[in-house]
Short mmCIF file of C-alpha atoms and ligand atoms in Angstrom, two decimals:
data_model
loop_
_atom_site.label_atom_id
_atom_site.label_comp_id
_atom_site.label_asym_id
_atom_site.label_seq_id
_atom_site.Cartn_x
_atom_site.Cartn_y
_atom_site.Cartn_z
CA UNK A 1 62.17 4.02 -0.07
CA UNK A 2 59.00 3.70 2.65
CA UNK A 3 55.78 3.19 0.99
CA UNK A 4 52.02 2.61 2.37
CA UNK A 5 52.66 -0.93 1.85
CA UNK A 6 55.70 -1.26 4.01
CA UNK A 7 53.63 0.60 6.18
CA UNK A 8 50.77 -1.73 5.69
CA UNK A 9 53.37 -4.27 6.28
CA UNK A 10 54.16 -2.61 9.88
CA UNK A 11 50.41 -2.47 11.16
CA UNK A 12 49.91 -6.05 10.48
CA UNK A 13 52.92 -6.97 12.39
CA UNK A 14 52.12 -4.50 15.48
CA UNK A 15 47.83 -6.19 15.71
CA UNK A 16 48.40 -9.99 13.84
CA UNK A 17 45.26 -11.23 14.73
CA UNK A 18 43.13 -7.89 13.36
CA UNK A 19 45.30 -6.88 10.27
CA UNK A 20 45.73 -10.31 9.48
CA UNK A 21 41.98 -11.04 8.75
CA UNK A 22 40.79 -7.56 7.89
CA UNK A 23 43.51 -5.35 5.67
CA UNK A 24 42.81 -1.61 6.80
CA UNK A 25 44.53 -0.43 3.26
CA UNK A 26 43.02 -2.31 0.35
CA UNK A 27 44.48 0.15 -2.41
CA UNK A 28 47.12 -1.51 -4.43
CA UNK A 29 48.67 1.45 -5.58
CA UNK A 30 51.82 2.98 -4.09
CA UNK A 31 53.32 6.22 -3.04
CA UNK A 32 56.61 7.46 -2.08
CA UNK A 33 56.61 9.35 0.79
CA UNK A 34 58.23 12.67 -0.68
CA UNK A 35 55.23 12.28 -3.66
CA UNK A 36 52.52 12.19 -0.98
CA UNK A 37 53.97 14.98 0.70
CA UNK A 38 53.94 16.81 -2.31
CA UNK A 39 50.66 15.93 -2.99
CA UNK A 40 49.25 16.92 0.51
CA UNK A 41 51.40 19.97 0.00
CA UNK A 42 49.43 20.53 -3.37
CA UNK A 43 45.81 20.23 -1.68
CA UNK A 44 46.67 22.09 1.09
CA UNK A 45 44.62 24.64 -0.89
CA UNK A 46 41.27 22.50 -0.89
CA UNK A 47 39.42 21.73 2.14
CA UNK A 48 39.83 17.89 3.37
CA UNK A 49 37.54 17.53 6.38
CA UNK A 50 36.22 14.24 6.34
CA UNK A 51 32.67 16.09 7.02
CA UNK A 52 31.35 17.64 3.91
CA UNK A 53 32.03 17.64 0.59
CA UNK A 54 33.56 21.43 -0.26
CA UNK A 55 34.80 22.48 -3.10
CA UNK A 56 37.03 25.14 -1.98
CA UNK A 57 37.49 27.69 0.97
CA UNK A 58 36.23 31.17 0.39
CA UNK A 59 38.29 34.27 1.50
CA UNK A 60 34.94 36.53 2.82
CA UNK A 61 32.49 35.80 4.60
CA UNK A 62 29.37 34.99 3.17
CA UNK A 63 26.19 33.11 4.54
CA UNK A 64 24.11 31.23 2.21
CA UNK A 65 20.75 32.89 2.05
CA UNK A 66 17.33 30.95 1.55
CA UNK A 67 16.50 33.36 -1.54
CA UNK A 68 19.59 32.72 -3.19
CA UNK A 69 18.42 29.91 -4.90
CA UNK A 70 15.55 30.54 -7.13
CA UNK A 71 12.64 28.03 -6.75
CA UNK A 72 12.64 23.83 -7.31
CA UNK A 73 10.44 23.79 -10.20
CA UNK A 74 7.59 21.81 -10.66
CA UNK A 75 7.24 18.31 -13.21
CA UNK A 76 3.95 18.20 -14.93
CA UNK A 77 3.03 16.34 -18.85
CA UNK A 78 -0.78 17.69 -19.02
CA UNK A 79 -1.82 21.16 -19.15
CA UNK A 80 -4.56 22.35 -16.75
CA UNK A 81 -6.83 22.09 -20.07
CA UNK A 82 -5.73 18.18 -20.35
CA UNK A 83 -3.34 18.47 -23.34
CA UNK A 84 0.20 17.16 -23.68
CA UNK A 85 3.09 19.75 -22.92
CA UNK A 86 6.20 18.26 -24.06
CA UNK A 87 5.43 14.86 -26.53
CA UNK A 88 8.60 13.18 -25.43
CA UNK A 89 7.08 12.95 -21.77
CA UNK A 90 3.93 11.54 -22.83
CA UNK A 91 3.61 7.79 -20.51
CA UNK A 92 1.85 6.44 -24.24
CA UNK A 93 -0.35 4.62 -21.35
CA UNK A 94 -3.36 2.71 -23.68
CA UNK A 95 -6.87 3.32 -23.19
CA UNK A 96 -7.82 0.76 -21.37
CA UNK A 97 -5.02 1.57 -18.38
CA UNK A 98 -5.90 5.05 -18.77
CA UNK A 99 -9.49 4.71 -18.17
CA UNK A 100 -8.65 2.26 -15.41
CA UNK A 101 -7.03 5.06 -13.68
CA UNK A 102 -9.86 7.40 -13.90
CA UNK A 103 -12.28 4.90 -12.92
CA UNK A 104 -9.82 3.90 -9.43
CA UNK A 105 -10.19 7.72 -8.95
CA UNK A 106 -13.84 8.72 -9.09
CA UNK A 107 -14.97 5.50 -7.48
CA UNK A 108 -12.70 6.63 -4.56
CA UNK A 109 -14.64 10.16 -4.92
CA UNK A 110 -17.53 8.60 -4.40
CA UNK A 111 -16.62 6.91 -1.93
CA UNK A 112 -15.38 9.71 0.03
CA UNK A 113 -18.52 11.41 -0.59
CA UNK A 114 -21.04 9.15 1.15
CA UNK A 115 -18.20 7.94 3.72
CA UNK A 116 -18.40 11.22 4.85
CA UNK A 117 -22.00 11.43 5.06
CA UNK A 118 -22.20 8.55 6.67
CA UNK A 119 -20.36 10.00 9.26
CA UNK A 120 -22.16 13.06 9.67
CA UNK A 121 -25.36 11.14 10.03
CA UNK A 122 -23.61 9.19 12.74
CA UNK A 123 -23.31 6.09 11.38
CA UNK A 124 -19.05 5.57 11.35
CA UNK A 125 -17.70 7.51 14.01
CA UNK A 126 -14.41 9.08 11.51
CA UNK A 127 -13.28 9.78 8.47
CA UNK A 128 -10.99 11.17 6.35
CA UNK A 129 -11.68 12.39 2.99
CA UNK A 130 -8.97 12.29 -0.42
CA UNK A 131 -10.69 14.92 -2.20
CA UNK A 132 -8.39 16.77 -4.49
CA UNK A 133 -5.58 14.19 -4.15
CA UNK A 134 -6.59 11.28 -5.92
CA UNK A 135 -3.94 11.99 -8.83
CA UNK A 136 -0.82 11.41 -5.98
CA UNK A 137 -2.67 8.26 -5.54
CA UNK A 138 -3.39 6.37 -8.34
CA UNK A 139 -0.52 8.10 -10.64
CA UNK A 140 1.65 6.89 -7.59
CA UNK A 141 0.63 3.43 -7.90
CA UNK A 142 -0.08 2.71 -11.30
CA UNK A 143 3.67 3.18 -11.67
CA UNK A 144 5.04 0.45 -8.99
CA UNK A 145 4.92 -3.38 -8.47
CA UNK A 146 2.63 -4.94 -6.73
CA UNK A 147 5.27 -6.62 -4.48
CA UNK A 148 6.85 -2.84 -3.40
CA UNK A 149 5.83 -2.36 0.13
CA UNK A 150 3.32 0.78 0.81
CA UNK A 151 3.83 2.28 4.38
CA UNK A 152 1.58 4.80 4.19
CA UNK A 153 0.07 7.80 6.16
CA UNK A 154 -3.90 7.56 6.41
CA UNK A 155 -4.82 9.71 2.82
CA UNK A 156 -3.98 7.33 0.10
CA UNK A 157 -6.97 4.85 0.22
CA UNK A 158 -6.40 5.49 -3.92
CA UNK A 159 -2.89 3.29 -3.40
CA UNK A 160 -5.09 0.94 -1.96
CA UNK A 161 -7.86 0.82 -3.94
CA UNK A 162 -5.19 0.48 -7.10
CA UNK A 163 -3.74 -2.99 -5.36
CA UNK A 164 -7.38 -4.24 -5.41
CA UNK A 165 -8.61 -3.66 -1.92
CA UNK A 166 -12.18 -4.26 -2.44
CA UNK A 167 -15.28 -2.07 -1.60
CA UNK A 168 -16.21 -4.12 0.11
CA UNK A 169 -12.90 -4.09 2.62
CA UNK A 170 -13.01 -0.25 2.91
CA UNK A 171 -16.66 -0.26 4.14
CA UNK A 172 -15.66 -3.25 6.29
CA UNK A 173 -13.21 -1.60 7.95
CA UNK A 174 -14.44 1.95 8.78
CA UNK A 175 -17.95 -0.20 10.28
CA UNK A 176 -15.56 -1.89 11.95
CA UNK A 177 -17.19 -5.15 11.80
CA UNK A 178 -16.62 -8.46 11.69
CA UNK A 179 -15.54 -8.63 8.29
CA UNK A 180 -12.61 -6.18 8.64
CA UNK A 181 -9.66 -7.78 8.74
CA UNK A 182 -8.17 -5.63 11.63
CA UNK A 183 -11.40 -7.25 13.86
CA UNK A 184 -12.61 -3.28 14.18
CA UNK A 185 -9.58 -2.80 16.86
CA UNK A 186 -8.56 0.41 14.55
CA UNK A 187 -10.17 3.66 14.06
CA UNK A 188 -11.85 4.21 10.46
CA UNK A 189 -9.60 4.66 7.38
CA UNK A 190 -6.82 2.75 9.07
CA UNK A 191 -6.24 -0.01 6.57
CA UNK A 192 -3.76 -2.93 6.00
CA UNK A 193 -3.24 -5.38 4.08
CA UNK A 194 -0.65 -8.17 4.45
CA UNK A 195 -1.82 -9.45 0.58
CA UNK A 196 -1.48 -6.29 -0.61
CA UNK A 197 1.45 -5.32 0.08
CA UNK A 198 0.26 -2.17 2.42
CA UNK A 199 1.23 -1.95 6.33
CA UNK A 200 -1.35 -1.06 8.55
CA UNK A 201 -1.71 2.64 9.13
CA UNK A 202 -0.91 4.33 12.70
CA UNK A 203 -2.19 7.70 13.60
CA UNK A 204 0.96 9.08 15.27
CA UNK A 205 2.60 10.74 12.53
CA UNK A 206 5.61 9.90 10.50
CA UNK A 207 6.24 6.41 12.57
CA UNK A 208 5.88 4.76 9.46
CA UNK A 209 9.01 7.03 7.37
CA UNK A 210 12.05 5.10 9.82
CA UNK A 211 10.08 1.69 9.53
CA UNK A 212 9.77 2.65 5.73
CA UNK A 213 13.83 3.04 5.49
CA UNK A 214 14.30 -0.31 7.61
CA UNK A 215 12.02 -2.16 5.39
CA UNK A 216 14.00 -0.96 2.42
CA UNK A 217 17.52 -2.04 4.24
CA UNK A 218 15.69 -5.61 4.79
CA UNK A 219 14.83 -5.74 0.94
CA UNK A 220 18.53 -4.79 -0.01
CA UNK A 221 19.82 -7.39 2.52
CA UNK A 222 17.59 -9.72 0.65
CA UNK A 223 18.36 -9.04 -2.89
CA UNK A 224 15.28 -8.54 -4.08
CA UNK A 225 13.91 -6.16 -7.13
CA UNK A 226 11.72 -4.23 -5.02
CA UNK A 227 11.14 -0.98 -3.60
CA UNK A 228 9.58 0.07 -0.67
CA UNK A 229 7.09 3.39 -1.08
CA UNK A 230 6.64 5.45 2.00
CA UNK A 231 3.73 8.39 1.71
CA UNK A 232 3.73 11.04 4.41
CA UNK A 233 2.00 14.92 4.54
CA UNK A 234 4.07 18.37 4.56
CA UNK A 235 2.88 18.45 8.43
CA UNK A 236 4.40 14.58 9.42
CA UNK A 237 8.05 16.26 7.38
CA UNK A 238 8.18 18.12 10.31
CA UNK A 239 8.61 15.23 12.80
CA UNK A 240 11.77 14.11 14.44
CA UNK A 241 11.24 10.68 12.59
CA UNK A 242 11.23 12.29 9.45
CA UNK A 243 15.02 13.17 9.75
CA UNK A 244 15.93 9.91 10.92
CA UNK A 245 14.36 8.00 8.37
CA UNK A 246 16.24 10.09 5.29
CA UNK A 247 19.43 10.37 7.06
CA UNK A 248 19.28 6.26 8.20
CA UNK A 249 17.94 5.64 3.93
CA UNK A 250 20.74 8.04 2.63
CA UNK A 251 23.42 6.73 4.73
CA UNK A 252 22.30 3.05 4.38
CA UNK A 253 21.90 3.60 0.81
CA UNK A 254 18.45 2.22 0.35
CA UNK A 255 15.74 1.50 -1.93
CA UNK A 256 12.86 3.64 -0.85
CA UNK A 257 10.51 6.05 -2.36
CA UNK A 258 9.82 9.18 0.26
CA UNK A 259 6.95 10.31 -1.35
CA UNK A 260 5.42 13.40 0.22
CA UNK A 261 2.08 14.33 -0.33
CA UNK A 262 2.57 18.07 0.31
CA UNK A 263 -1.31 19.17 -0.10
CA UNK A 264 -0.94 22.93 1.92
CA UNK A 265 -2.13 22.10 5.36
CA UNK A 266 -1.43 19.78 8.69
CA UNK A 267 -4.79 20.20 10.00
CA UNK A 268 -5.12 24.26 9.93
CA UNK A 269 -1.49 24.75 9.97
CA UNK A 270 -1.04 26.18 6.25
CA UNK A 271 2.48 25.34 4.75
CA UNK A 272 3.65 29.32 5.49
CA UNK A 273 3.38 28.80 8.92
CA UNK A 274 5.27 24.95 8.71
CA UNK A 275 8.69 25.66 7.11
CA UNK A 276 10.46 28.78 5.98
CA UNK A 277 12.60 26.51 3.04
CA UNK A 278 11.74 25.49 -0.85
CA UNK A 279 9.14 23.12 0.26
CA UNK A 280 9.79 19.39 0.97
CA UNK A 281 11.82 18.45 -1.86
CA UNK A 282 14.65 20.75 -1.24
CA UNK A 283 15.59 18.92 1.74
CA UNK A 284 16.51 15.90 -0.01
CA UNK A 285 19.64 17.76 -1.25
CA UNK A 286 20.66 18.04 2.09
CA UNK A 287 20.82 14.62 2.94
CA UNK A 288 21.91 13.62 -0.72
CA UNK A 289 18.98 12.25 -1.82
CA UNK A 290 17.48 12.40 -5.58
CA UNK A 291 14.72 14.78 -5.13
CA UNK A 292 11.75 16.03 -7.69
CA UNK A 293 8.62 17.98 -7.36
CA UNK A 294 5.90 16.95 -9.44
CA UNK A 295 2.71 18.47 -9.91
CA UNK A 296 0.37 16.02 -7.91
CA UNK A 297 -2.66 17.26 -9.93
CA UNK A 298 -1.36 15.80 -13.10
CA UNK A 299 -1.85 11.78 -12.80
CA UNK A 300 0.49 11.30 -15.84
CA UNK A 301 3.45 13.67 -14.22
CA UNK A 302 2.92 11.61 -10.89
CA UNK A 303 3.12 8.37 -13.00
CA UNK A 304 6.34 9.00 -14.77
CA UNK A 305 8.12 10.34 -12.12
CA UNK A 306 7.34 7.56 -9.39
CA UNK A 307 8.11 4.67 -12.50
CA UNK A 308 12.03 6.86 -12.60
CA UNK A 309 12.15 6.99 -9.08
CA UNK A 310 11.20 3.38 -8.68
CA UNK A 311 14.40 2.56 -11.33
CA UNK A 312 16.66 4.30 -10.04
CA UNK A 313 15.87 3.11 -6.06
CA UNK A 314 15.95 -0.34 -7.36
CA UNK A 315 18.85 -0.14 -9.68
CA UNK A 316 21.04 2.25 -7.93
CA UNK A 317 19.80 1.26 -4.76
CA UNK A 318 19.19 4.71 -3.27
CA UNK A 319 16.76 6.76 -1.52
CA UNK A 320 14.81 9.06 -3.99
CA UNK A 321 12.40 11.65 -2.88
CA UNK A 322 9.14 13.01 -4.42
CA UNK A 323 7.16 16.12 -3.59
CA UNK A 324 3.69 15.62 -5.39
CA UNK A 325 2.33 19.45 -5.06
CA UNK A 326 -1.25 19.18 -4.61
CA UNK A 327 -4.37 20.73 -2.48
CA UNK A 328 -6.50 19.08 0.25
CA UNK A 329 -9.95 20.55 -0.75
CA UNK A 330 -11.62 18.43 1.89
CA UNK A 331 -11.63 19.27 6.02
CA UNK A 332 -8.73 17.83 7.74
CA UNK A 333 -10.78 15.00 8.81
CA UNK A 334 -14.69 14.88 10.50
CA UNK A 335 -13.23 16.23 13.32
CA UNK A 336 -11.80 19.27 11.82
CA UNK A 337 -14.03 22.42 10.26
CA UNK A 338 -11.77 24.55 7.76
CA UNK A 339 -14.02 27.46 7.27
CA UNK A 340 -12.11 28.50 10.46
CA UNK A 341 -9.21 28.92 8.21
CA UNK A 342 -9.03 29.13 5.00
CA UNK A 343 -11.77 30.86 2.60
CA UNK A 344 -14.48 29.34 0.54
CA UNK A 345 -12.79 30.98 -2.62
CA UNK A 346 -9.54 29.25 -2.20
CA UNK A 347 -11.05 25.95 -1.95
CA UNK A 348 -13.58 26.49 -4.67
CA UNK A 349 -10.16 27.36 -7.09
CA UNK A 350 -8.75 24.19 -6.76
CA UNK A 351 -11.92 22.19 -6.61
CA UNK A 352 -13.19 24.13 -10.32
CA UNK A 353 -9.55 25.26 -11.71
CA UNK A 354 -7.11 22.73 -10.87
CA UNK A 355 -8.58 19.59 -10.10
CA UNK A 356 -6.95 15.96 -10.72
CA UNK A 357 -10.36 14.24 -12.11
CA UNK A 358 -11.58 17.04 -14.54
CA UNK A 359 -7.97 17.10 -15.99
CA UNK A 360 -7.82 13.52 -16.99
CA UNK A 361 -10.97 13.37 -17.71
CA UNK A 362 -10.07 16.48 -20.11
CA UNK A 363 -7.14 14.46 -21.85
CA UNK A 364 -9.18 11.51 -22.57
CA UNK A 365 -12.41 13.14 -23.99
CA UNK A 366 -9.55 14.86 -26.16
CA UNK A 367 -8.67 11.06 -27.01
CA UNK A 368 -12.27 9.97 -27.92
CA UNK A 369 -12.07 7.65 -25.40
CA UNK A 370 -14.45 9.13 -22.90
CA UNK A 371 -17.68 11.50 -23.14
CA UNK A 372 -20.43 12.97 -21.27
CA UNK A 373 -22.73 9.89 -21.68
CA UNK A 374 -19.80 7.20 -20.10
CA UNK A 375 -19.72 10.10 -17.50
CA UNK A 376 -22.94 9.70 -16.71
CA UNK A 377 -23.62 5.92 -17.11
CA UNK A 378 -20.33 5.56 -14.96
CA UNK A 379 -21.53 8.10 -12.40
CA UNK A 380 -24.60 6.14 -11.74
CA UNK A 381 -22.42 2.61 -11.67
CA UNK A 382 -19.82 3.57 -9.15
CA UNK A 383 -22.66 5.08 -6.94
CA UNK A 384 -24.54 1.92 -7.09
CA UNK A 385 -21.01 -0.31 -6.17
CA UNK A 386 -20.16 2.24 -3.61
CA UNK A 387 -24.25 1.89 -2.04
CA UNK A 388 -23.98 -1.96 -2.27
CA UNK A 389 -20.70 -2.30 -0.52
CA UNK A 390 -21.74 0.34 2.16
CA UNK A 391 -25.47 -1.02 3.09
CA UNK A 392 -23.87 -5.09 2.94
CA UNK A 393 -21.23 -3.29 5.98
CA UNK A 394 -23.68 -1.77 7.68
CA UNK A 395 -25.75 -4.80 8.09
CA UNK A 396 -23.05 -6.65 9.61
CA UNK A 397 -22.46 -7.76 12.95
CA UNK A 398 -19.84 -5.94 15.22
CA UNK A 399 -16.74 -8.43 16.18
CA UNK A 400 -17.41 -9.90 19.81
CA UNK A 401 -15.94 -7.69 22.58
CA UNK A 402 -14.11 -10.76 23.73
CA UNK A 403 -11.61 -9.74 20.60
CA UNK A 404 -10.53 -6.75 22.63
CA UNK A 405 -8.34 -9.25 24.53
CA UNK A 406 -7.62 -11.74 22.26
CA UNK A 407 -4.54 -12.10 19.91
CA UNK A 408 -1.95 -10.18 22.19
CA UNK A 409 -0.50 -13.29 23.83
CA UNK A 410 -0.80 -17.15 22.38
CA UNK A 411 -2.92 -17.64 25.06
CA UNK A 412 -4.85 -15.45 27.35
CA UNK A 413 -3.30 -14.35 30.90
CA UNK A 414 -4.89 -14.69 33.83
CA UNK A 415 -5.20 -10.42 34.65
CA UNK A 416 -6.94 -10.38 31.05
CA UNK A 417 -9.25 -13.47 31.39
CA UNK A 418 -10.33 -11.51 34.76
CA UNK A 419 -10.97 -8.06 32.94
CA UNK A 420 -12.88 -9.92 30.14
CA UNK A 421 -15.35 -11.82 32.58
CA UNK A 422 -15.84 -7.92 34.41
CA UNK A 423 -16.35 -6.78 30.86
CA UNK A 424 -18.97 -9.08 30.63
CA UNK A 425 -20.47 -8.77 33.47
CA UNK A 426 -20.58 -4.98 33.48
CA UNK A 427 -22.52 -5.20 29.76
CA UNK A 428 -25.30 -7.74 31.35
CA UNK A 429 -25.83 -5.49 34.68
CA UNK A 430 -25.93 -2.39 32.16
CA UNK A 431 -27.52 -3.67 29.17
CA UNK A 432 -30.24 -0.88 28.70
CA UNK A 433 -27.13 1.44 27.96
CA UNK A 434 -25.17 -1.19 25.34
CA UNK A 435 -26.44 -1.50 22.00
CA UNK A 436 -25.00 -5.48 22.39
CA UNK A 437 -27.55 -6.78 19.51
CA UNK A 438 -25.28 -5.46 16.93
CA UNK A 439 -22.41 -7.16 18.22
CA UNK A 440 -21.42 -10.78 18.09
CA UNK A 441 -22.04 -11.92 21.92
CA UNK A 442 -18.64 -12.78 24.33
CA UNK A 443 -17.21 -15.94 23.98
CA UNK A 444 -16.21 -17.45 27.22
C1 TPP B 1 2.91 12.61 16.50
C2 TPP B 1 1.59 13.23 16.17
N1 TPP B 1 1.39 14.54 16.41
C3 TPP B 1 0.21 15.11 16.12
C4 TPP B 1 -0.80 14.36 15.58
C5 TPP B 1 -2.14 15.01 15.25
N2 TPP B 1 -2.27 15.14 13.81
C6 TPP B 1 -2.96 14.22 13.09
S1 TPP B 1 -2.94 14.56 11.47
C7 TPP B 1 -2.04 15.95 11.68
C8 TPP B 1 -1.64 16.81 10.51
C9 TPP B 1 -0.77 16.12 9.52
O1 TPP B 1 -0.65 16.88 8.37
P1 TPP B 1 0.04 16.33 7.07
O2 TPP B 1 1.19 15.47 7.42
O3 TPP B 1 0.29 17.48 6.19
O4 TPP B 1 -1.04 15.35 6.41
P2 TPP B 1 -2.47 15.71 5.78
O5 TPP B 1 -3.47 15.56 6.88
O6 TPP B 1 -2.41 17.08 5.23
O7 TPP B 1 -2.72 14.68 4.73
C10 TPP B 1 -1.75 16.16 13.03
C11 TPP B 1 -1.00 17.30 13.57
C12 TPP B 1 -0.55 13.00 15.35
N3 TPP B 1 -1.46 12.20 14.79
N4 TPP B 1 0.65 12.46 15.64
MG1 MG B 2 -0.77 18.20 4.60
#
């Protein structure tokens, strides 16, 4: 009786040099050929294209609505008040980590706060505040390895500032001067850091989501016990390079962390007038990805979900998504004004009702291990840190403008070393309109 194998058998002997090295069949079991039919006869019933995974036909027609489904809910462990919901989904962090936490988020506050003014008085020409979303970062964080690799968007300085990127480096970098490590060739708030595991930030959106999924194929290549974390807004989901980089992490099967910061607006586009689905996370169904949506507000929900998420990517080796819910009480950025869009009253909510800091701050005063005089005494140190770092960058020299052509080719072609020495002498024919004492002077 013919069976696959004699089959099998037959192929080999039609293409020697293919079948030979690479068997198309590697099943050992057999079938006869009247039990196959029989079986094809039998599942004749169920759908077989190769292209989706149905579980039967239907016999009316019927479109699947977007209200069918109700809602994706939303993962949270602390109450709005601070307190523990379910004990079983308590992180048990200790004191010390938890105050660690609080203290990575307020200094970044603060930060924020006279960044910003800074700008406004002229002295940085951009920035871009995290108010409201400091629990996506540092719950985010606290919960991965230091050796995952962070591709991030621009809003998560609180990822950085977790790793140990210094004061010091932030203010370095938005002066742009010659202590930033990018050599002030990038706008403010634009950070990398090779140490730290964090690529350098882009302004086009969602670039960094297919170099995220790549990164993660290169790690799985590699063997190695380590994610990579990719952070993008509810406005860059919307980008062509969104798509590809799920599809390419689902279909690759790779270990990466989408983690959307979905914080109601791209700019002044609210959410509403973005999508008309469930949100971010309901998309990862569609391309068979692990999906959650946490509430982004609650550092301890953010925490415990990234830590599973980071498990299961690493062990399973799989794409997992995670939409952090949250609210972007800040403007867009110092070159955005969102009175022209959204109330007072709705920002005020989030800032007073539902705000990351207040609620941790909540649960540990309701742990004895913080109070209103470590508020205070705190306050006052951060501001002090934050002051030191920012006057120190301020005082420093610009990089030279000869860096505007360096580092692009080993060594410098003629066209460039022509444009440099016009540079230069443009700045010395000019030099009433240059401000070329705060910069280091052109090398030659
Ligand atoms: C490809 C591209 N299109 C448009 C812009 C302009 N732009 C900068 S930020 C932004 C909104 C992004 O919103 P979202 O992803 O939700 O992040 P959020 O600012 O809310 O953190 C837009 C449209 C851009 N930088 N890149
Ligand atoms: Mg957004």
């Amino acid at each position: 009786m013919a069976s696959i194998r004699h089959f099998c058998r037959f192929a080999r002997s039609l293409k020697p040099s293919y079948y030979s090295s690479k068997p198309i069949i590697q099943s050992t079991r057999t079938f006869s050929v009247t039990s196959w039919h029989r079986q094809l006869y039998e599942e004749e019933e169920k759908p077989q294209f190769p292209g989706a995974k149905s579980a039967g036909y239907m016999k009316k027609l019927e479109f699947i609505k977007p209200n069918q489904y109700d809602g994706i809910p939303t993962y949270r462990v602390l109450s709005r008040k601070g307190e523990i919901l379910e004990a079983d989904q308590d992180p048990n962090l200790d004191e010390d980590y938890v105050v660690r936490m609080y203290k990575a988020m307020t200094t970044m506050n603060t930060m924020d706060k006279i960044l910003y003014e800074s700008q406004r008085q002229g002295r940085i020409s951009f920035y871009m505040t995290n108010f409201g979303e400091e629990g996506t970062h540092v719950g985010s964080a606290a919960a991965l390895d230091g050796g995952d690799l962070v591709f991030g968007q621009y809003r998560e300085a609180g990822v950085l500032m977790w790793r140990g990127f210094k004061l010091d480096q932030f203010m370095n970098q938005c002066y742009g001067n010659t202590l930033d490590v990018g050599k002030g060739r990038q706008m403010p708030v634009h950070y990398g850091s090779q140490e730290l595991n964090f690529y350098t930030i882009s302004s086009p959106l969602a670039t960094q989501m297919p170099q995220a999924s790549g990164a993660a194929y290169a790690l799985k290549r590699a063997g190695k016990d380590l994610c990579v974390v990719c952070y993008f807004g509810d406005g860059a989901a919307s980008e062509g390079d969104a798509h590809a980089a799920l599809n390419f992490a689902a279909t690759l099967d790779v270990p990466v962390i989408f983690f959307c910061r979905n914080n109601g607006y791209a700019i002044s586009t609210p959410t509403h007038e973005q999508y008309r689905g469930d949100g971010i996370a309901s998309r990862g169904h569609g391309y068979g990805i692990y999906s959650v949506r946490v509430d982004g507000n609650d550092v301890f929900a953010v925490y415990n979900a990234t830590k599973a998420a980071r498990n299961i990517a690493i062990k399973e080796s799989r794409p997992v998504l995670i939409e952090a819910m949250t609210y972007r009480i800040g403007h867009h950025s110092t070159s955005d004004d969102s009175s022209a869009y959204r109330s007072v009253d709705e920002v005020h909510y989030w800032d007073k009702q539902d705000h990351p800091i207040s609620r941790l701050r909540n649960y540990m005063m309701s742990q004895d291990w913080w109070d209103a005089d470590k508020e205070k005494a705190w306050m006052v140190e951060t501001r002090e840190n934050v002051m030191q770092a920012f006057q120190k960058a301020e005082k420093s020299l610009k990089p030279s403008p000869t860096e505007l052509f360096a580092d692009v080719y080993d060594e410098m072609p003629k066209r460039l070393q022509q444009q440099h020495e016009e540079m230069k002498r443009h700045v010395e024919q000019y030099k009433e309109y240059y401000p070329s004492e705060i910069y280091e002077p052109f090398r030659s």
